[in-house]
PDB file of C-alpha atoms in Angstrom:
ATOM      1  CA  UNK A  19     -26.394   1.488  31.055  1.00  0.00           C
ATOM      2  CA  UNK A  20     -23.727   0.317  32.883  1.00  0.00           C
ATOM      3  CA  UNK A  21     -23.335  -2.959  31.467  1.00  0.00           C
ATOM      4  CA  UNK A  22     -22.865  -0.458  28.126  1.00  0.00           C
ATOM      5  CA  UNK A  23     -20.247   1.575  29.839  1.00  0.00           C
ATOM      6  CA  UNK A  24     -18.621  -1.420  30.899  1.00  0.00           C
ATOM      7  CA  UNK A  25     -18.531  -2.994  27.205  1.00  0.00           C
ATOM      8  CA  UNK A  26     -17.432   0.260  26.061  1.00  0.00           C
ATOM      9  CA  UNK A  27     -14.465   0.635  28.561  1.00  0.00           C
ATOM     10  CA  UNK A  28     -13.838  -2.728  27.423  1.00  0.00           C
ATOM     11  CA  UNK A  29     -13.169  -2.192  23.961  1.00  0.00           C
ATOM     12  CA  UNK A  30     -11.481   1.338  24.757  1.00  0.00           C
ATOM     13  CA  UNK A  31      -8.952  -0.566  26.859  1.00  0.00           C
ATOM     14  CA  UNK A  32      -8.476  -3.195  23.813  1.00  0.00           C
ATOM     15  CA  UNK A  33      -8.242  -0.599  21.504  1.00  0.00           C
ATOM     16  CA  UNK A  34      -5.427   1.293  23.137  1.00  0.00           C
ATOM     17  CA  UNK A  35      -3.030  -1.806  23.817  1.00  0.00           C
ATOM     18  CA  UNK A  36      -0.503  -1.768  20.935  1.00  0.00           C
ATOM     19  CA  UNK A  37       0.048  -5.821  20.958  1.00  0.00           C
ATOM     20  CA  UNK A  38      -3.847  -6.543  21.343  1.00  0.00           C
ATOM     21  CA  UNK A  39      -4.530  -4.330  18.181  1.00  0.00           C
ATOM     22  CA  UNK A  40      -1.770  -5.985  16.340  1.00  0.00           C
ATOM     23  CA  UNK A  41      -3.019  -9.889  17.354  1.00  0.00           C
ATOM     24  CA  UNK A  42      -6.492  -8.331  16.380  1.00  0.00           C
ATOM     25  CA  UNK A  43      -5.465  -7.058  12.795  1.00  0.00           C
ATOM     26  CA  UNK A  44      -2.950 -10.444  12.299  1.00  0.00           C
ATOM     27  CA  UNK A  45      -6.051 -12.735  12.960  1.00  0.00           C
ATOM     28  CA  UNK A  46      -8.118 -10.425  10.847  1.00  0.00           C
ATOM     29  CA  UNK A  47      -6.427 -10.883   7.834  1.00  0.00           C
ATOM     30  CA  UNK A  48      -5.721 -14.663   8.392  1.00  0.00           C
ATOM     31  CA  UNK A  49      -9.445 -14.716   8.726  1.00  0.00           C
ATOM     32  CA  UNK A  50      -9.794 -12.523   5.141  1.00  0.00           C
ATOM     33  CA  UNK A  51      -7.197 -14.752   3.383  1.00  0.00           C
ATOM     34  CA  UNK A  52      -9.220 -17.762   4.268  1.00  0.00           C
ATOM     35  CA  UNK A  53     -12.353 -16.175   2.988  1.00  0.00           C
ATOM     36  CA  UNK A  54     -10.760 -15.274  -0.072  1.00  0.00           C
ATOM     37  CA  UNK A  55      -9.852 -18.903  -0.438  1.00  0.00           C
ATOM     38  CA  UNK A  56     -13.274 -20.040  -0.063  1.00  0.00           C
ATOM     39  CA  UNK A  57     -14.656 -17.648  -2.553  1.00  0.00           C
ATOM     40  CA  UNK A  58     -12.026 -18.718  -5.004  1.00  0.00           C
ATOM     41  CA  UNK A  59     -12.824 -22.581  -4.551  1.00  0.00           C
ATOM     42  CA  UNK A  60     -16.455 -21.517  -5.260  1.00  0.00           C
ATOM     43  CA  UNK A  61     -15.577 -19.955  -8.505  1.00  0.00           C
ATOM     44  CA  UNK A  62     -13.522 -22.709  -9.960  1.00  0.00           C
ATOM     45  CA  UNK A  63     -15.251 -22.581 -13.259  1.00  0.00           C
ATOM     46  CA  UNK A  64     -14.616 -18.916 -13.854  1.00  0.00           C
ATOM     47  CA  UNK A  65     -11.387 -17.626 -15.379  1.00  0.00           C
ATOM     48  CA  UNK A  66      -8.315 -17.072 -13.167  1.00  0.00           C
ATOM     49  CA  UNK A  67      -8.637 -12.903 -13.264  1.00  0.00           C
ATOM     50  CA  UNK A  68     -11.955 -13.119 -12.191  1.00  0.00           C
ATOM     51  CA  UNK A  69     -11.728 -15.597  -9.497  1.00  0.00           C
ATOM     52  CA  UNK A  70      -8.794 -13.574  -8.136  1.00  0.00           C
ATOM     53  CA  UNK A  71     -11.099 -10.186  -8.118  1.00  0.00           C
ATOM     54  CA  UNK A  72     -14.048 -11.676  -6.794  1.00  0.00           C
ATOM     55  CA  UNK A  73     -11.973 -13.233  -3.930  1.00  0.00           C
ATOM     56  CA  UNK A  74      -9.881  -9.977  -3.443  1.00  0.00           C
ATOM     57  CA  UNK A  75     -13.257  -8.218  -3.154  1.00  0.00           C
ATOM     58  CA  UNK A  76     -14.442 -10.584  -0.367  1.00  0.00           C
ATOM     59  CA  UNK A  77     -11.473  -9.922   1.482  1.00  0.00           C
ATOM     60  CA  UNK A  78     -11.510  -6.125   1.195  1.00  0.00           C
ATOM     61  CA  UNK A  79     -15.347  -6.531   2.575  1.00  0.00           C
ATOM     62  CA  UNK A  80     -14.421  -8.588   5.589  1.00  0.00           C
ATOM     63  CA  UNK A  81     -11.867  -6.298   6.598  1.00  0.00           C
ATOM     64  CA  UNK A  82     -14.035  -3.205   5.984  1.00  0.00           C
ATOM     65  CA  UNK A  83     -16.406  -4.560   8.393  1.00  0.00           C
ATOM     66  CA  UNK A  84     -14.109  -5.351  11.029  1.00  0.00           C
ATOM     67  CA  UNK A  85     -12.981  -1.534  10.725  1.00  0.00           C
ATOM     68  CA  UNK A  86     -16.692  -0.651  11.103  1.00  0.00           C
ATOM     69  CA  UNK A  87     -17.273  -2.664  14.203  1.00  0.00           C
ATOM     70  CA  UNK A  88     -13.799  -0.995  15.775  1.00  0.00           C
ATOM     71  CA  UNK A  89     -14.687   2.592  14.289  1.00  0.00           C
ATOM     72  CA  UNK A  90     -11.325   2.459  12.855  1.00  0.00           C
ATOM     73  CA  UNK A  91     -10.086   2.110   9.249  1.00  0.00           C
ATOM     74  CA  UNK A  92      -6.578   1.713   9.862  1.00  0.00           C
ATOM     75  CA  UNK A  93      -7.472  -2.115   9.910  1.00  0.00           C
ATOM     76  CA  UNK A  94      -7.410  -2.173   6.411  1.00  0.00           C
ATOM     77  CA  UNK A  95      -3.740  -0.386   5.943  1.00  0.00           C
ATOM     78  CA  UNK A  96      -1.273  -3.364   5.694  1.00  0.00           C
ATOM     79  CA  UNK A  97      -4.040  -4.841   3.028  1.00  0.00           C
ATOM     80  CA  UNK A  98      -1.896  -3.185   0.115  1.00  0.00           C
ATOM     81  CA  UNK A  99       1.776  -4.788   1.089  1.00  0.00           C
ATOM     82  CA  UNK A 100       0.124  -8.344   2.281  1.00  0.00           C
ATOM     83  CA  UNK A 101      -2.525  -8.831  -0.621  1.00  0.00           C
ATOM     84  CA  UNK A 102       0.063  -9.133  -3.390  1.00  0.00           C
ATOM     85  CA  UNK A 103       2.220 -11.782  -1.197  1.00  0.00           C
ATOM     86  CA  UNK A 104      -1.073 -14.057  -0.929  1.00  0.00           C
ATOM     87  CA  UNK A 105      -2.010 -13.867  -4.198  1.00  0.00           C
ATOM     88  CA  UNK A 106       1.245 -14.863  -5.889  1.00  0.00           C
ATOM     89  CA  UNK A 107       2.045 -17.389  -3.465  1.00  0.00           C
ATOM     90  CA  UNK A 108      -1.650 -18.778  -4.077  1.00  0.00           C
ATOM     91  CA  UNK A 109      -1.266 -19.050  -7.495  1.00  0.00           C
ATOM     92  CA  UNK A 110       2.137 -20.381  -7.524  1.00  0.00           C
ATOM     93  CA  UNK A 111       0.996 -23.100  -5.402  1.00  0.00           C
ATOM     94  CA  UNK A 112      -2.222 -23.517  -7.259  1.00  0.00           C
ATOM     95  CA  UNK A 113      -0.821 -23.672 -10.871  1.00  0.00           C
ATOM     96  CA  UNK A 114       2.399 -25.522  -9.351  1.00  0.00           C
ATOM     97  CA  UNK A 115       5.015 -23.643 -11.527  1.00  0.00           C
ATOM     98  CA  UNK A 116       8.410 -22.736 -10.778  1.00  0.00           C
ATOM     99  CA  UNK A 117      11.569 -21.615 -12.674  1.00  0.00           C
ATOM    100  CA  UNK A 118      13.886 -18.741 -12.221  1.00  0.00           C
ATOM    101  CA  UNK A 119      11.475 -16.008 -13.457  1.00  0.00           C
ATOM    102  CA  UNK A 120       8.916 -17.555 -11.353  1.00  0.00           C
ATOM    103  CA  UNK A 121      11.060 -16.824  -8.045  1.00  0.00           C
ATOM    104  CA  UNK A 122      12.485 -13.923  -8.864  1.00  0.00           C
ATOM    105  CA  UNK A 123       8.798 -12.248  -9.134  1.00  0.00           C
ATOM    106  CA  UNK A 124       7.673 -14.124  -5.744  1.00  0.00           C
ATOM    107  CA  UNK A 125      11.341 -12.833  -4.171  1.00  0.00           C
ATOM    108  CA  UNK A 126      10.753  -9.303  -5.072  1.00  0.00           C
ATOM    109  CA  UNK A 127       7.289  -9.121  -3.895  1.00  0.00           C
ATOM    110  CA  UNK A 128       7.543 -10.588  -0.680  1.00  0.00           C
ATOM    111  CA  UNK A 129      10.997  -8.323  -0.119  1.00  0.00           C
ATOM    112  CA  UNK A 130       8.525  -5.318  -0.978  1.00  0.00           C
ATOM    113  CA  UNK A 131       5.578  -6.814   0.844  1.00  0.00           C
ATOM    114  CA  UNK A 132       7.248  -7.826   4.308  1.00  0.00           C
ATOM    115  CA  UNK A 133       9.589  -4.939   4.225  1.00  0.00           C
ATOM    116  CA  UNK A 134       6.314  -2.258   3.866  1.00  0.00           C
ATOM    117  CA  UNK A 135       4.301  -4.270   6.407  1.00  0.00           C
ATOM    118  CA  UNK A 136       7.166  -4.306   8.673  1.00  0.00           C
ATOM    119  CA  UNK A 137       7.428  -0.392   8.108  1.00  0.00           C
ATOM    120  CA  UNK A 138       3.710  -0.120   8.823  1.00  0.00           C
ATOM    121  CA  UNK A 139       3.881  -2.462  12.484  1.00  0.00           C
ATOM    122  CA  UNK A 140       6.729  -0.209  13.601  1.00  0.00           C
ATOM    123  CA  UNK A 141       4.687   3.010  13.079  1.00  0.00           C
ATOM    124  CA  UNK A 142       1.447   1.594  14.248  1.00  0.00           C
ATOM    125  CA  UNK A 143       0.370   2.933  17.671  1.00  0.00           C
ATOM    126  CA  UNK A 144      -2.928   1.481  18.542  1.00  0.00           C
ATOM    127  CA  UNK A 145      -6.352   0.820  17.172  1.00  0.00           C
ATOM    128  CA  UNK A 146      -7.711   3.770  18.939  1.00  0.00           C
ATOM    129  CA  UNK A 147      -5.679   5.914  16.285  1.00  0.00           C
ATOM    130  CA  UNK A 148      -6.062   5.553  12.306  1.00  0.00           C
ATOM    131  CA  UNK A 149      -4.318   7.587   9.642  1.00  0.00           C
ATOM    132  CA  UNK A 150      -4.533  11.370   9.376  1.00  0.00           C
ATOM    133  CA  UNK A 151      -6.448  11.181   5.946  1.00  0.00           C
ATOM    134  CA  UNK A 152      -9.238   8.856   7.321  1.00  0.00           C
ATOM    135  CA  UNK A 153      -9.866  11.442  10.181  1.00  0.00           C
ATOM    136  CA  UNK A 154      -9.788  14.302   7.615  1.00  0.00           C
ATOM    137  CA  UNK A 155     -12.389  12.877   5.407  1.00  0.00           C
ATOM    138  CA  UNK A 156     -14.459  11.972   8.500  1.00  0.00           C
ATOM    139  CA  UNK A 157     -14.360  15.462   9.918  1.00  0.00           C
ATOM    140  CA  UNK A 158     -15.047  17.086   6.230  1.00  0.00           C
ATOM    141  CA  UNK A 159     -17.682  14.859   5.383  1.00  0.00           C
ATOM    142  CA  UNK A 160     -19.359  13.302   8.591  1.00  0.00           C
ATOM    143  CA  UNK A 161     -22.372  11.906   6.758  1.00  0.00           C
ATOM    144  CA  UNK A 162     -20.749  10.516   3.394  1.00  0.00           C
ATOM    145  CA  UNK A 163     -17.933   9.090   5.344  1.00  0.00           C
ATOM    146  CA  UNK A 164     -19.001   5.478   5.631  1.00  0.00           C
ATOM    147  CA  UNK A 165     -19.381   5.782   1.451  1.00  0.00           C
ATOM    148  CA  UNK A 166     -16.040   7.164   1.514  1.00  0.00           C
ATOM    149  CA  UNK A 167     -14.684   4.829   3.874  1.00  0.00           C
ATOM    150  CA  UNK A 168     -15.954   1.824   1.982  1.00  0.00           C
ATOM    151  CA  UNK A 169     -15.246   3.423  -1.646  1.00  0.00           C
ATOM    152  CA  UNK A 170     -12.120   5.282  -1.331  1.00  0.00           C
ATOM    153  CA  UNK A 171     -10.207   3.770   1.508  1.00  0.00           C
ATOM    154  CA  UNK A 172     -10.955   0.187   1.063  1.00  0.00           C
ATOM    155  CA  UNK A 173     -12.379  -0.570  -2.481  1.00  0.00           C
ATOM    156  CA  UNK A 174     -10.158   1.900  -4.476  1.00  0.00           C
ATOM    157  CA  UNK A 175      -7.195   0.815  -3.596  1.00  0.00           C
ATOM    158  CA  UNK A 176      -7.867  -2.874  -3.478  1.00  0.00           C
ATOM    159  CA  UNK A 177      -8.863  -2.154  -6.994  1.00  0.00           C
ATOM    160  CA  UNK A 178      -5.354  -0.299  -7.852  1.00  0.00           C
ATOM    161  CA  UNK A 179      -3.268  -3.160  -6.438  1.00  0.00           C
ATOM    162  CA  UNK A 180      -5.495  -5.622  -8.372  1.00  0.00           C
ATOM    163  CA  UNK A 181      -5.012  -4.039 -11.604  1.00  0.00           C
ATOM    164  CA  UNK A 182      -1.088  -3.513 -10.938  1.00  0.00           C
ATOM    165  CA  UNK A 183      -0.996  -7.058  -9.839  1.00  0.00           C
ATOM    166  CA  UNK A 184      -2.383  -8.708 -13.335  1.00  0.00           C
ATOM    167  CA  UNK A 185       0.578  -8.386 -14.928  1.00  0.00           C
ATOM    168  CA  UNK A 186       2.234 -10.489 -12.208  1.00  0.00           C
ATOM    169  CA  UNK A 187      -0.492 -13.168 -12.366  1.00  0.00           C
ATOM    170  CA  UNK A 188       0.072 -13.129 -16.117  1.00  0.00           C
ATOM    171  CA  UNK A 189       3.349 -13.666 -15.545  1.00  0.00           C
ATOM    172  CA  UNK A 190       3.080 -16.889 -13.139  1.00  0.00           C
ATOM    173  CA  UNK A 191       0.523 -18.299 -15.562  1.00  0.00           C
ATOM    174  CA  UNK A 192       2.867 -18.239 -18.573  1.00  0.00           C
ATOM    175  CA  UNK A 193       6.388 -17.971 -16.418  1.00  0.00           C
ATOM    176  CA  UNK A 194       9.960 -17.459 -18.333  1.00  0.00           C
ATOM    177  CA  UNK A 195      13.543 -15.787 -17.756  1.00  0.00           C
ATOM    178  CA  UNK A 196      15.673 -13.759 -20.113  1.00  0.00           C
ATOM    179  CA  UNK A 197      17.675 -10.560 -19.443  1.00  0.00           C
ATOM    180  CA  UNK A 198      14.759  -8.295 -19.344  1.00  0.00           C
ATOM    181  CA  UNK A 199      13.326 -10.517 -16.607  1.00  0.00           C
ATOM    182  CA  UNK A 200      16.429 -10.147 -14.519  1.00  0.00           C
ATOM    183  CA  UNK A 201      16.128  -6.388 -15.192  1.00  0.00           C
ATOM    184  CA  UNK A 202      12.688  -6.038 -13.901  1.00  0.00           C
ATOM    185  CA  UNK A 203      13.924  -7.987 -10.976  1.00  0.00           C
ATOM    186  CA  UNK A 204      16.396  -5.353 -10.198  1.00  0.00           C
ATOM    187  CA  UNK A 205      14.031  -2.343 -10.865  1.00  0.00           C
ATOM    188  CA  UNK A 206      11.520  -3.970  -8.137  1.00  0.00           C
ATOM    189  CA  UNK A 207      14.502  -4.732  -5.884  1.00  0.00           C
ATOM    190  CA  UNK A 208      16.074  -1.385  -6.404  1.00  0.00           C
ATOM    191  CA  UNK A 209      12.603   0.050  -5.429  1.00  0.00           C
ATOM    192  CA  UNK A 210      12.477  -1.890  -2.594  1.00  0.00           C
ATOM    193  CA  UNK A 211      15.526  -0.606  -0.840  1.00  0.00           C
ATOM    194  CA  UNK A 212      15.030   2.981  -1.812  1.00  0.00           C
ATOM    195  CA  UNK A 213      11.691   2.972  -0.028  1.00  0.00           C
ATOM    196  CA  UNK A 214      13.568   1.241   2.624  1.00  0.00           C
ATOM    197  CA  UNK A 215      16.339   3.819   2.972  1.00  0.00           C
ATOM    198  CA  UNK A 216      13.646   6.568   2.415  1.00  0.00           C
ATOM    199  CA  UNK A 217      11.708   5.332   5.425  1.00  0.00           C
ATOM    200  CA  UNK A 218      14.724   4.806   7.782  1.00  0.00           C
ATOM    201  CA  UNK A 219      15.669   8.081   7.252  1.00  0.00           C
ATOM    202  CA  UNK A 220      12.326   9.386   8.273  1.00  0.00           C
ATOM    203  CA  UNK A 221      12.422   7.491  11.333  1.00  0.00           C
ATOM    204  CA  UNK A 222      15.411   8.512  12.274  1.00  0.00           C
ATOM    205  CA  UNK A 223      14.962  12.394  11.472  1.00  0.00           C
ATOM    206  CA  UNK A 224      11.531  11.990  13.756  1.00  0.00           C
ATOM    207  CA  UNK A 225      13.599  10.790  16.784  1.00  0.00           C
ATOM    208  CA  UNK A 226      16.059  13.313  16.386  1.00  0.00           C
ATOM    209  CA  UNK A 227      14.404  16.471  15.737  1.00  0.00           C
ATOM    210  CA  UNK A 228      13.611  18.948  18.529  1.00  0.00           C
ATOM    211  CA  UNK A 229      10.704  20.674  17.061  1.00  0.00           C
ATOM    212  CA  UNK A 230       7.952  19.450  15.282  1.00  0.00           C
ATOM    213  CA  UNK A 231       7.670  21.651  12.747  1.00  0.00           C
ATOM    214  CA  UNK A 232      11.229  20.752  11.303  1.00  0.00           C
ATOM    215  CA  UNK A 233      11.349  19.470   7.944  1.00  0.00           C
ATOM    216  CA  UNK A 234      13.709  16.725   6.898  1.00  0.00           C
ATOM    217  CA  UNK A 235      16.245  17.750   4.559  1.00  0.00           C
ATOM    218  CA  UNK A 236      19.284  14.791   4.745  1.00  0.00           C
ATOM    219  CA  UNK A 237      19.407  11.950   2.391  1.00  0.00           C
ATOM    220  CA  UNK A 238      16.814  11.354   0.082  1.00  0.00           C
ATOM    221  CA  UNK A 239      14.727  13.903   1.425  1.00  0.00           C
ATOM    222  CA  UNK A 240      17.231  16.445   0.285  1.00  0.00           C
ATOM    223  CA  UNK A 241      16.915  15.664  -3.138  1.00  0.00           C
ATOM    224  CA  UNK A 242      12.986  14.764  -3.182  1.00  0.00           C
ATOM    225  CA  UNK A 243       9.717  15.626  -1.367  1.00  0.00           C
ATOM    226  CA  UNK A 244       8.375  11.841  -1.596  1.00  0.00           C
ATOM    227  CA  UNK A 245      10.837   9.444  -2.236  1.00  0.00           C
ATOM    228  CA  UNK A 246       8.996   6.758  -0.793  1.00  0.00           C
ATOM    229  CA  UNK A 247       6.424   7.517  -3.259  1.00  0.00           C
ATOM    230  CA  UNK A 248       8.586   7.235  -5.853  1.00  0.00           C
ATOM    231  CA  UNK A 249       9.803   3.871  -4.835  1.00  0.00           C
ATOM    232  CA  UNK A 250       6.117   2.723  -5.064  1.00  0.00           C
ATOM    233  CA  UNK A 251       5.891   4.108  -8.268  1.00  0.00           C
ATOM    234  CA  UNK A 252       8.718   2.267  -9.667  1.00  0.00           C
ATOM    235  CA  UNK A 253       8.022  -1.106  -7.999  1.00  0.00           C
ATOM    236  CA  UNK A 254       5.013  -1.426  -9.743  1.00  0.00           C
ATOM    237  CA  UNK A 255       6.169  -0.762 -13.297  1.00  0.00           C
ATOM    238  CA  UNK A 256       9.127  -3.228 -12.401  1.00  0.00           C
ATOM    239  CA  UNK A 257       6.257  -5.816 -12.033  1.00  0.00           C
ATOM    240  CA  UNK A 258       4.842  -4.744 -15.315  1.00  0.00           C
ATOM    241  CA  UNK A 259       8.017  -5.064 -17.143  1.00  0.00           C
ATOM    242  CA  UNK A 260       8.038  -8.946 -15.754  1.00  0.00           C
ATOM    243  CA  UNK A 261       4.843  -9.774 -18.200  1.00  0.00           C
ATOM    244  CA  UNK A 262       6.435  -7.588 -21.267  1.00  0.00           C
ATOM    245  CA  UNK A 263      10.038  -9.493 -20.750  1.00  0.00           C
ATOM    246  CA  UNK A 264       8.182 -12.542 -21.869  1.00  0.00           C
ATOM    247  CA  UNK A 265       5.084 -11.385 -23.969  1.00  0.00           C
ATOM    248  CA  UNK A 266       5.618  -8.015 -25.089  1.00  0.00           C
ATOM    249  CA  UNK A 267       2.104  -8.263 -26.824  1.00  0.00           C
ATOM    250  CA  UNK A 268       0.551  -7.813 -23.335  1.00  0.00           C
ATOM    251  CA  UNK A 269       1.960  -4.127 -23.209  1.00  0.00           C
ATOM    252  CA  UNK A 270      -1.534  -3.070 -22.497  1.00  0.00           C
ATOM    253  CA  UNK A 271      -1.522  -4.517 -18.920  1.00  0.00           C
ATOM    254  CA  UNK A 272       0.567  -1.215 -18.149  1.00  0.00           C
ATOM    255  CA  UNK A 273      -2.773   0.193 -17.106  1.00  0.00           C
ATOM    256  CA  UNK A 274      -2.787  -0.985 -13.303  1.00  0.00           C
ATOM    257  CA  UNK A 275       0.586   0.636 -13.250  1.00  0.00           C
ATOM    258  CA  UNK A 276      -0.346   3.727 -14.530  1.00  0.00           C
ATOM    259  CA  UNK A 277      -3.495   4.128 -12.050  1.00  0.00           C
ATOM    260  CA  UNK A 278      -1.165   3.466  -9.535  1.00  0.00           C
ATOM    261  CA  UNK A 279       1.227   6.338 -10.629  1.00  0.00           C
ATOM    262  CA  UNK A 280      -1.930   8.628 -11.017  1.00  0.00           C
ATOM    263  CA  UNK A 281      -3.027   7.572  -7.696  1.00  0.00           C
ATOM    264  CA  UNK A 282      -0.011   8.852  -6.020  1.00  0.00           C
ATOM    265  CA  UNK A 283       0.414  12.011  -8.424  1.00  0.00           C
ATOM    266  CA  UNK A 284      -2.948  13.379  -8.199  1.00  0.00           C
ATOM    267  CA  UNK A 285      -4.517  12.087  -4.964  1.00  0.00           C
ATOM    268  CA  UNK A 286      -1.569  11.103  -2.394  1.00  0.00           C
ATOM    269  CA  UNK A 287       1.009  13.448  -3.094  1.00  0.00           C
ATOM    270  CA  UNK A 288      -1.220  16.307  -3.174  1.00  0.00           C
ATOM    271  CA  UNK A 289      -3.053  15.798   0.054  1.00  0.00           C
ATOM    272  CA  UNK A 290       0.528  15.007   1.802  1.00  0.00           C
ATOM    273  CA  UNK A 291       1.909  18.535   0.517  1.00  0.00           C
ATOM    274  CA  UNK A 292      -1.216  20.234   1.583  1.00  0.00           C
ATOM    275  CA  UNK A 293      -0.818  18.902   5.184  1.00  0.00           C
ATOM    276  CA  UNK A 294       2.870  19.611   5.346  1.00  0.00           C
ATOM    277  CA  UNK A 295       2.145  23.544   3.942  1.00  0.00           C
ATOM    278  CA  UNK A 296      -0.399  23.846   6.854  1.00  0.00           C
ATOM    279  CA  UNK A 297       1.761  22.078   9.585  1.00  0.00           C
ATOM    280  CA  UNK A 298       5.080  23.494   8.665  1.00  0.00           C
ATOM    281  CA  UNK A 299       5.944  27.311   8.169  1.00  0.00           C
ATOM    282  CA  UNK A 300       9.497  26.676   6.085  1.00  0.00           C
ATOM    283  CA  UNK A 301       7.759  23.987   3.775  1.00  0.00           C
ATOM    284  CA  UNK A 302       7.615  26.597   0.625  1.00  0.00           C
ATOM    285  CA  UNK A 303      11.053  27.121   1.111  1.00  0.00           C
ATOM    286  CA  UNK A 304      11.505  23.596   1.205  1.00  0.00           C
ATOM    287  CA  UNK A 305       9.884  23.000  -1.988  1.00  0.00           C
ATOM    288  CA  UNK A 306      11.719  25.611  -3.764  1.00  0.00           C
ATOM    289  CA  UNK A 307      14.535  23.657  -2.729  1.00  0.00           C
ATOM    290  CA  UNK A 308      13.688  20.268  -3.795  1.00  0.00           C
ATOM    291  CA  UNK A 309      11.845  18.433  -6.546  1.00  0.00           C
ATOM    292  CA  UNK A 310       8.835  16.532  -5.664  1.00  0.00           C
ATOM    293  CA  UNK A 311       9.680  12.871  -7.385  1.00  0.00           C
ATOM    294  CA  UNK A 312      12.798  13.159  -8.976  1.00  0.00           C
ATOM    295  CA  UNK A 313      15.730  12.422  -6.667  1.00  0.00           C
ATOM    296  CA  UNK A 314      17.612  15.340  -8.611  1.00  0.00           C
ATOM    297  CA  UNK A 315      18.773  18.529  -6.730  1.00  0.00           C
ATOM    298  CA  UNK A 316      17.522  21.714  -8.477  1.00  0.00           C
ATOM    299  CA  UNK A 317      19.919  23.974  -9.853  1.00  0.00           C
ATOM    300  CA  UNK A 318      20.506  27.090  -7.433  1.00  0.00           C
TER     301      UNK A 318
END
């Protein structure tokens, strides 16, 4: 019993150490990438989309299992921004492609992914804390939580990003460059900048506010209640434009960006709105003054 207690105490010390937590998650993602590459190599006779799908799924399952061991689904949080970089880089390397369009696509994915991952690192506390949404699911549905965690917290976002990345995958297979390709790159870059500015404004506000119940109403947040989510939506539509810029016949591949948009509009944003309304007494007045996603001030 003492050994068990000591083991549990050691695990708790590890989970409460921020630097060690980041090191563990970094190691987990390196291992996940290796697993994904191995799975992809085993499926060499499959089509490219199928190989990426199963490799992506294998990496997700591995990250999920680590989260189960650590009793913290937050281990998965960086996957959203890390996986696209790994997928794009591995494809460019394996297919030996280059050109202005390819490097523009890769550049905007890296800018978006590295910045979003850095933002996650900045907000990461330790492995003893996880996203409030996960805690909410665990509290409300304790028996179903393992299934919710695997299907809703891990598998669903992986599939959303996978489908949203299909236009990028197809573009890397058949790269090109024209005016519309450049426009796609500018849209993605603008989305990354918009999201970065919104996050910086939020971080600054949280440091300066005196009351946790205060609501940010400066900068982008004075015109739009979720500018960071708006930027995420715009980014993936920009990725979609890359493929239609060189092959308009593949316009149907926009279903990935559409699924991503629907996820934010019908799941992520409503959850955030309900939480904010329950925590901040003046939130209804803020809602009356500002739009949900479009950053334009409401007319008085």
